[in-house]
Amino acid sequence: MNKKHIVLAALLSVTSLVASAAEAPKLSLHRNNIKVWTYQTENNPVFQYKAETTFDVPLERAVAVVLDVERTPQWVPYVAKAQLLSRDEKKGEFTLYMLLDFPFPLKDRDVVIKGKMIKNADGSITIKNSTVKNNYPEQPDVIRLTQYTGDWTFQRLANNRVKVMTSGYADPAGSIPLSFVNMFVQQQPYQMLIKMKKEIYNPLYAQPHLPDLLK
């Protein structure tokens, strides 16, 4: 089984069959303290996912991993490049560029994302990501994605324990064989959280620095 095929299917939660009605989230995978649900909505035929797990680290350390954009390729499967284009810590906003490595013969994809950091009333932290129009140069033979959302929520369970939840979907554009999609759509968030579990103990995040609005 080609791992790139799994990521191709799941990283972007690719379109499969148009659902005639909204589907309730289905628990597709529960392993290694990670749960992944997949579902479709009535107004969006693109497969969507949500996933959750817990880490035995402070909330701030988990958030710092996700906000460290340049290291995203180290733990998000098959992200070839991630570049921070702008960040306004006072407003809690940032813009980033990602290049996604798709297996031959499919074309690679890229996306420009607008992010928003939020400190919620209950002390949890949410990061909301979605596509944004941007003049970042388009590359030959790379398809620019225009429909994507991907959110993170971090909930403190104890001083050294955090619940991490992530959800998202994307329209991958172009023609994607359905054989890459249905069976493996839950694998990307699972693999991502498995890799995050290792990244989170990187000494880089021993003393995490977060924007003031998240403190």
PDB file of C-alpha atoms in Angstrom:
ATOM      1  CA  MET A   1       0.000   0.000   0.000  1.00  0.00           C
ATOM      2  CA  ASN A   2       1.496   3.297  -1.079  1.00  0.00           C
ATOM      3  CA  LYS A   3       1.554   5.735   1.857  1.00  0.00           C
ATOM      4  CA  LYS A   4       1.236   8.670  -0.511  1.00  0.00           C
ATOM      5  CA  HIS A   5      -2.057   7.269  -1.688  1.00  0.00           C
ATOM      6  CA  ILE A   6      -3.324   7.302   1.879  1.00  0.00           C
ATOM      7  CA  VAL A   7      -2.248  10.882   2.446  1.00  0.00           C
ATOM      8  CA  LEU A   8      -3.573  12.001  -0.900  1.00  0.00           C
ATOM      9  CA  ALA A   9      -6.965  10.680   0.050  1.00  0.00           C
ATOM     10  CA  ALA A  10      -7.024  11.997   3.539  1.00  0.00           C
ATOM     11  CA  LEU A  11      -4.920  15.146   3.753  1.00  0.00           C
ATOM     12  CA  LEU A  12      -7.443  16.956   1.678  1.00  0.00           C
ATOM     13  CA  SER A  13     -10.522  14.899   2.629  1.00  0.00           C
ATOM     14  CA  VAL A  14     -11.188  14.436  -1.050  1.00  0.00           C
ATOM     15  CA  THR A  15     -14.529  14.430  -2.868  1.00  0.00           C
ATOM     16  CA  SER A  16     -16.114  11.036  -3.282  1.00  0.00           C
ATOM     17  CA  LEU A  17     -19.791  10.626  -4.086  1.00  0.00           C
ATOM     18  CA  VAL A  18     -22.313  13.423  -3.724  1.00  0.00           C
ATOM     19  CA  ALA A  19     -24.398  12.755  -0.656  1.00  0.00           C
ATOM     20  CA  SER A  20     -28.103  13.186  -1.045  1.00  0.00           C
ATOM     21  CA  ALA A  21     -28.541  14.034   2.604  1.00  0.00           C
ATOM     22  CA  ALA A  22     -26.434  15.005   5.583  1.00  0.00           C
ATOM     23  CA  GLU A  23     -24.625  12.144   7.274  1.00  0.00           C
ATOM     24  CA  ALA A  24     -23.950  11.808  10.974  1.00  0.00           C
ATOM     25  CA  PRO A  25     -20.225  11.621  11.797  1.00  0.00           C
ATOM     26  CA  LYS A  26     -19.019   8.015  11.775  1.00  0.00           C
ATOM     27  CA  LEU A  27     -16.210   6.854  14.043  1.00  0.00           C
ATOM     28  CA  SER A  28     -13.841   5.564  11.384  1.00  0.00           C
ATOM     29  CA  LEU A  29     -10.765   4.902  13.470  1.00  0.00           C
ATOM     30  CA  HIS A  30      -9.980   4.535  17.176  1.00  0.00           C
ATOM     31  CA  ARG A  31      -6.385   3.572  17.897  1.00  0.00           C
ATOM     32  CA  ASN A  32      -3.498   4.720  20.100  1.00  0.00           C
ATOM     33  CA  ASN A  33      -5.774   7.126  21.995  1.00  0.00           C
ATOM     34  CA  ILE A  34      -6.770   8.824  18.722  1.00  0.00           C
ATOM     35  CA  LYS A  35     -10.345   8.979  17.444  1.00  0.00           C
ATOM     36  CA  VAL A  36     -11.209   9.989  13.874  1.00  0.00           C
ATOM     37  CA  TRP A  37     -14.705  10.638  12.530  1.00  0.00           C
ATOM     38  CA  THR A  38     -15.590  11.134   8.854  1.00  0.00           C
ATOM     39  CA  TYR A  39     -18.805  12.501   7.404  1.00  0.00           C
ATOM     40  CA  GLN A  40     -20.478  14.458   4.633  1.00  0.00           C
ATOM     41  CA  THR A  41     -22.934  17.345   4.844  1.00  0.00           C
ATOM     42  CA  GLU A  42     -25.943  18.021   2.677  1.00  0.00           C
ATOM     43  CA  ASN A  43     -24.522  21.220   1.204  1.00  0.00           C
ATOM     44  CA  ASN A  44     -20.985  19.940   0.738  1.00  0.00           C
ATOM     45  CA  PRO A  45     -20.209  16.675  -1.047  1.00  0.00           C
ATOM     46  CA  VAL A  46     -16.580  16.782   0.073  1.00  0.00           C
ATOM     47  CA  PHE A  47     -15.619  14.316   2.777  1.00  0.00           C
ATOM     48  CA  GLN A  48     -14.900  16.029   6.076  1.00  0.00           C
ATOM     49  CA  TYR A  49     -13.193  14.764   9.214  1.00  0.00           C
ATOM     50  CA  LYS A  50     -12.749  15.523  12.857  1.00  0.00           C
ATOM     51  CA  ALA A  51     -10.262  13.906  15.195  1.00  0.00           C
ATOM     52  CA  GLU A  52      -9.169  14.149  18.799  1.00  0.00           C
ATOM     53  CA  THR A  53      -6.549  12.886  21.217  1.00  0.00           C
ATOM     54  CA  THR A  54      -4.844  13.880  24.471  1.00  0.00           C
ATOM     55  CA  PHE A  55      -1.218  14.703  25.212  1.00  0.00           C
ATOM     56  CA  ASP A  56       0.532  14.756  28.575  1.00  0.00           C
ATOM     57  CA  VAL A  57       1.956  18.250  28.115  1.00  0.00           C
ATOM     58  CA  PRO A  58       0.768  21.770  28.961  1.00  0.00           C
ATOM     59  CA  LEU A  59      -1.775  23.297  26.594  1.00  0.00           C
ATOM     60  CA  GLU A  60       0.716  25.988  25.560  1.00  0.00           C
ATOM     61  CA  ARG A  61       3.202  23.411  24.307  1.00  0.00           C
ATOM     62  CA  ALA A  62       0.657  21.799  21.981  1.00  0.00           C
ATOM     63  CA  VAL A  63      -0.424  25.181  20.620  1.00  0.00           C
ATOM     64  CA  ALA A  64       3.188  26.188  19.989  1.00  0.00           C
ATOM     65  CA  VAL A  65       3.711  23.145  17.767  1.00  0.00           C
ATOM     66  CA  VAL A  66       0.808  24.088  15.492  1.00  0.00           C
ATOM     67  CA  LEU A  67       1.854  27.744  15.332  1.00  0.00           C
ATOM     68  CA  ASP A  68       5.430  26.857  14.331  1.00  0.00           C
ATOM     69  CA  VAL A  69       4.598  27.005  10.630  1.00  0.00           C
ATOM     70  CA  GLU A  70       8.071  26.361   9.219  1.00  0.00           C
ATOM     71  CA  ARG A  71       8.254  22.980  10.985  1.00  0.00           C
ATOM     72  CA  THR A  72       4.864  21.838   9.671  1.00  0.00           C
ATOM     73  CA  PRO A  73       6.472  19.537   7.045  1.00  0.00           C
ATOM     74  CA  GLN A  74       8.193  17.681   9.893  1.00  0.00           C
ATOM     75  CA  TRP A  75       4.947  16.251  11.229  1.00  0.00           C
ATOM     76  CA  VAL A  76       2.019  16.939   8.883  1.00  0.00           C
ATOM     77  CA  PRO A  77       2.172  14.086   6.362  1.00  0.00           C
ATOM     78  CA  TYR A  78       3.323  15.035   2.872  1.00  0.00           C
ATOM     79  CA  VAL A  79       3.331  18.773   3.315  1.00  0.00           C
ATOM     80  CA  ALA A  80       6.380  19.594   1.211  1.00  0.00           C
ATOM     81  CA  LYS A  81       6.651  23.249   2.198  1.00  0.00           C
ATOM     82  CA  ALA A  82       5.041  25.616   4.693  1.00  0.00           C
ATOM     83  CA  GLN A  83       5.890  29.314   4.733  1.00  0.00           C
ATOM     84  CA  LEU A  84       4.595  32.050   7.020  1.00  0.00           C
ATOM     85  CA  LEU A  85       3.714  35.042   4.844  1.00  0.00           C
ATOM     86  CA  SER A  86       2.485  37.391   7.567  1.00  0.00           C
ATOM     87  CA  ARG A  87       1.488  37.411  11.240  1.00  0.00           C
ATOM     88  CA  ASP A  88      -0.251  40.039  13.355  1.00  0.00           C
ATOM     89  CA  GLU A  89      -0.014  38.817  16.938  1.00  0.00           C
ATOM     90  CA  LYS A  90      -2.129  41.674  18.293  1.00  0.00           C
ATOM     91  CA  LYS A  91      -5.045  40.729  16.049  1.00  0.00           C
ATOM     92  CA  GLY A  92      -4.280  37.027  16.267  1.00  0.00           C
ATOM     93  CA  GLU A  93      -4.134  36.671  12.497  1.00  0.00           C
ATOM     94  CA  PHE A  94      -1.634  35.096  10.128  1.00  0.00           C
ATOM     95  CA  THR A  95      -1.290  34.065   6.491  1.00  0.00           C
ATOM     96  CA  LEU A  96       0.657  31.047   5.318  1.00  0.00           C
ATOM     97  CA  TYR A  97       1.482  29.158   2.128  1.00  0.00           C
ATOM     98  CA  MET A  98       1.600  25.359   1.858  1.00  0.00           C
ATOM     99  CA  LEU A  99       2.773  23.119  -0.976  1.00  0.00           C
ATOM    100  CA  LEU A 100       1.304  19.601  -0.943  1.00  0.00           C
ATOM    101  CA  ASP A 101       3.230  16.696  -2.450  1.00  0.00           C
ATOM    102  CA  PHE A 102       0.886  14.451  -4.466  1.00  0.00           C
ATOM    103  CA  PRO A 103       1.965  11.110  -5.943  1.00  0.00           C
ATOM    104  CA  PHE A 104       2.728  10.850  -9.659  1.00  0.00           C
ATOM    105  CA  PRO A 105       0.942  11.161 -12.041  1.00  0.00           C
ATOM    106  CA  LEU A 106      -1.253  13.601 -10.123  1.00  0.00           C
ATOM    107  CA  LYS A 107      -0.251  17.236  -9.970  1.00  0.00           C
ATOM    108  CA  ASP A 108       0.859  18.749  -6.680  1.00  0.00           C
ATOM    109  CA  ARG A 109      -1.449  21.223  -4.967  1.00  0.00           C
ATOM    110  CA  ASP A 110      -0.787  24.418  -3.055  1.00  0.00           C
ATOM    111  CA  VAL A 111      -2.904  26.703  -0.916  1.00  0.00           C
ATOM    112  CA  VAL A 112      -2.770  30.122   0.752  1.00  0.00           C
ATOM    113  CA  ILE A 113      -4.398  30.074   4.172  1.00  0.00           C
ATOM    114  CA  LYS A 114      -5.687  32.785   6.482  1.00  0.00           C
ATOM    115  CA  GLY A 115      -5.520  31.823  10.149  1.00  0.00           C
ATOM    116  CA  LYS A 116      -7.202  33.270  13.225  1.00  0.00           C
ATOM    117  CA  MET A 117      -6.097  32.578  16.812  1.00  0.00           C
ATOM    118  CA  ILE A 118      -8.777  32.812  19.517  1.00  0.00           C
ATOM    119  CA  LYS A 119      -8.675  32.540  23.323  1.00  0.00           C
ATOM    120  CA  ASN A 120     -12.123  31.303  24.349  1.00  0.00           C
ATOM    121  CA  ALA A 121     -13.998  32.253  27.515  1.00  0.00           C
ATOM    122  CA  ASP A 122     -13.477  28.771  28.982  1.00  0.00           C
ATOM    123  CA  GLY A 123      -9.692  29.044  28.570  1.00  0.00           C
ATOM    124  CA  SER A 124      -9.466  26.828  25.522  1.00  0.00           C
ATOM    125  CA  ILE A 125      -7.647  28.023  22.415  1.00  0.00           C
ATOM    126  CA  THR A 126      -8.942  27.733  18.848  1.00  0.00           C
ATOM    127  CA  ILE A 127      -7.080  28.229  15.581  1.00  0.00           C
ATOM    128  CA  LYS A 128      -9.328  28.625  12.536  1.00  0.00           C
ATOM    129  CA  ASN A 129      -7.848  28.237   9.053  1.00  0.00           C
ATOM    130  CA  SER A 130      -9.421  28.800   5.641  1.00  0.00           C
ATOM    131  CA  THR A 131      -8.340  29.652   2.112  1.00  0.00           C
ATOM    132  CA  VAL A 132      -7.886  33.268   1.149  1.00  0.00           C
ATOM    133  CA  LYS A 133      -7.273  35.014  -2.150  1.00  0.00           C
ATOM    134  CA  ASN A 134      -3.669  36.112  -2.309  1.00  0.00           C
ATOM    135  CA  ASN A 135      -1.192  37.285  -4.937  1.00  0.00           C
ATOM    136  CA  TYR A 136       1.320  34.597  -3.971  1.00  0.00           C
ATOM    137  CA  PRO A 137       2.693  33.422  -7.344  1.00  0.00           C
ATOM    138  CA  GLU A 138       1.098  30.319  -8.811  1.00  0.00           C
ATOM    139  CA  GLN A 139       3.483  27.639 -10.050  1.00  0.00           C
ATOM    140  CA  PRO A 140       3.349  25.733 -13.336  1.00  0.00           C
ATOM    141  CA  ASP A 141       1.853  22.244 -12.938  1.00  0.00           C
ATOM    142  CA  VAL A 142       0.678  22.997  -9.378  1.00  0.00           C
ATOM    143  CA  ILE A 143      -3.056  23.335  -8.766  1.00  0.00           C
ATOM    144  CA  ARG A 144      -4.086  26.147  -6.415  1.00  0.00           C
ATOM    145  CA  LEU A 145      -6.765  25.091  -3.933  1.00  0.00           C
ATOM    146  CA  THR A 146      -9.571  27.579  -3.331  1.00  0.00           C
ATOM    147  CA  GLN A 147     -11.764  25.689  -0.856  1.00  0.00           C
ATOM    148  CA  TYR A 148     -10.212  24.558   2.406  1.00  0.00           C
ATOM    149  CA  THR A 149     -10.913  24.818   6.127  1.00  0.00           C
ATOM    150  CA  GLY A 150      -8.973  23.288   8.975  1.00  0.00           C
ATOM    151  CA  ASP A 151      -9.513  24.092  12.640  1.00  0.00           C
ATOM    152  CA  TRP A 152      -7.735  23.213  15.884  1.00  0.00           C
ATOM    153  CA  THR A 153      -9.035  23.438  19.449  1.00  0.00           C
ATOM    154  CA  PHE A 154      -6.923  22.912  22.575  1.00  0.00           C
ATOM    155  CA  GLN A 155      -8.650  22.262  25.913  1.00  0.00           C
ATOM    156  CA  ARG A 156      -6.697  22.155  29.181  1.00  0.00           C
ATOM    157  CA  LEU A 157      -7.537  19.031  31.189  1.00  0.00           C
ATOM    158  CA  ALA A 158      -4.828  19.533  33.817  1.00  0.00           C
ATOM    159  CA  ASN A 159      -1.576  21.467  34.175  1.00  0.00           C
ATOM    160  CA  ASN A 160       0.226  18.859  32.087  1.00  0.00           C
ATOM    161  CA  ARG A 161      -2.590  17.380  30.044  1.00  0.00           C
ATOM    162  CA  VAL A 162      -4.365  18.799  27.000  1.00  0.00           C
ATOM    163  CA  LYS A 163      -7.146  17.581  24.737  1.00  0.00           C
ATOM    164  CA  VAL A 164      -6.432  18.347  21.065  1.00  0.00           C
ATOM    165  CA  MET A 165      -9.246  18.410  18.507  1.00  0.00           C
ATOM    166  CA  THR A 166      -8.882  19.044  14.784  1.00  0.00           C
ATOM    167  CA  SER A 167     -11.332  19.103  11.898  1.00  0.00           C
ATOM    168  CA  GLY A 168     -11.309  20.043   8.241  1.00  0.00           C
ATOM    169  CA  TYR A 169     -12.078  19.505   4.595  1.00  0.00           C
ATOM    170  CA  ALA A 170     -10.880  20.633   1.193  1.00  0.00           C
ATOM    171  CA  ASP A 171     -11.961  20.481  -2.403  1.00  0.00           C
ATOM    172  CA  PRO A 172      -8.799  19.128  -4.077  1.00  0.00           C
ATOM    173  CA  ALA A 173      -9.795  20.433  -7.528  1.00  0.00           C
ATOM    174  CA  GLY A 174      -9.035  18.553 -10.695  1.00  0.00           C
ATOM    175  CA  SER A 175      -9.704  14.871 -11.251  1.00  0.00           C
ATOM    176  CA  ILE A 176      -8.924  12.530  -8.350  1.00  0.00           C
ATOM    177  CA  PRO A 177      -9.536   8.775  -8.681  1.00  0.00           C
ATOM    178  CA  LEU A 178     -12.111   7.634  -6.146  1.00  0.00           C
ATOM    179  CA  SER A 179      -9.943   4.617  -5.333  1.00  0.00           C
ATOM    180  CA  PHE A 180      -7.651   7.013  -3.450  1.00  0.00           C
ATOM    181  CA  VAL A 181     -10.457   8.340  -1.328  1.00  0.00           C
ATOM    182  CA  ASN A 182     -13.096   6.275   0.410  1.00  0.00           C
ATOM    183  CA  MET A 183     -11.102   3.699   2.323  1.00  0.00           C
ATOM    184  CA  PHE A 184      -8.345   5.981   3.614  1.00  0.00           C
ATOM    185  CA  VAL A 185      -9.977   9.317   4.324  1.00  0.00           C
ATOM    186  CA  GLN A 186      -9.513   8.883   8.075  1.00  0.00           C
ATOM    187  CA  GLN A 187      -5.789   8.110   7.840  1.00  0.00           C
ATOM    188  CA  GLN A 188      -4.363  11.620   7.450  1.00  0.00           C
ATOM    189  CA  PRO A 189      -5.573  13.102  10.750  1.00  0.00           C
ATOM    190  CA  TYR A 190      -4.566   9.881  12.493  1.00  0.00           C
ATOM    191  CA  GLN A 191      -1.050   9.939  11.043  1.00  0.00           C
ATOM    192  CA  MET A 192      -0.804  13.666  11.715  1.00  0.00           C
ATOM    193  CA  LEU A 193      -1.641  13.268  15.410  1.00  0.00           C
ATOM    194  CA  ILE A 194       0.725  10.299  15.724  1.00  0.00           C
ATOM    195  CA  LYS A 195       3.551  12.436  14.328  1.00  0.00           C
ATOM    196  CA  MET A 196       2.490  15.403  16.450  1.00  0.00           C
ATOM    197  CA  LYS A 197       2.856  13.194  19.529  1.00  0.00           C
ATOM    198  CA  LYS A 198       6.578  12.920  18.726  1.00  0.00           C
ATOM    199  CA  GLU A 199       7.029  16.533  17.640  1.00  0.00           C
ATOM    200  CA  ILE A 200       5.438  17.869  20.797  1.00  0.00           C
ATOM    201  CA  TYR A 201       8.380  16.596  22.878  1.00  0.00           C
ATOM    202  CA  ASN A 202      10.934  18.412  20.740  1.00  0.00           C
ATOM    203  CA  PRO A 203      13.101  20.563  23.056  1.00  0.00           C
ATOM    204  CA  LEU A 204      12.170  23.557  20.887  1.00  0.00           C
ATOM    205  CA  TYR A 205       8.839  23.663  22.726  1.00  0.00           C
ATOM    206  CA  ALA A 206      10.096  23.176  26.283  1.00  0.00           C
ATOM    207  CA  GLN A 207       9.399  26.851  27.014  1.00  0.00           C
ATOM    208  CA  PRO A 208       6.736  27.782  24.484  1.00  0.00           C
ATOM    209  CA  HIS A 209       6.081  31.414  23.629  1.00  0.00           C
ATOM    210  CA  LEU A 210       2.543  32.261  22.586  1.00  0.00           C
ATOM    211  CA  PRO A 211       1.107  35.584  21.414  1.00  0.00           C
ATOM    212  CA  ASP A 212      -0.161  37.736  24.291  1.00  0.00           C
ATOM    213  CA  LEU A 213      -3.797  37.366  23.230  1.00  0.00           C
ATOM    214  CA  LEU A 214      -3.566  33.613  23.872  1.00  0.00           C
ATOM    215  CA  LYS A 215      -2.160  33.954  27.390  1.00  0.00           C
TER     216      LYS A 215
END
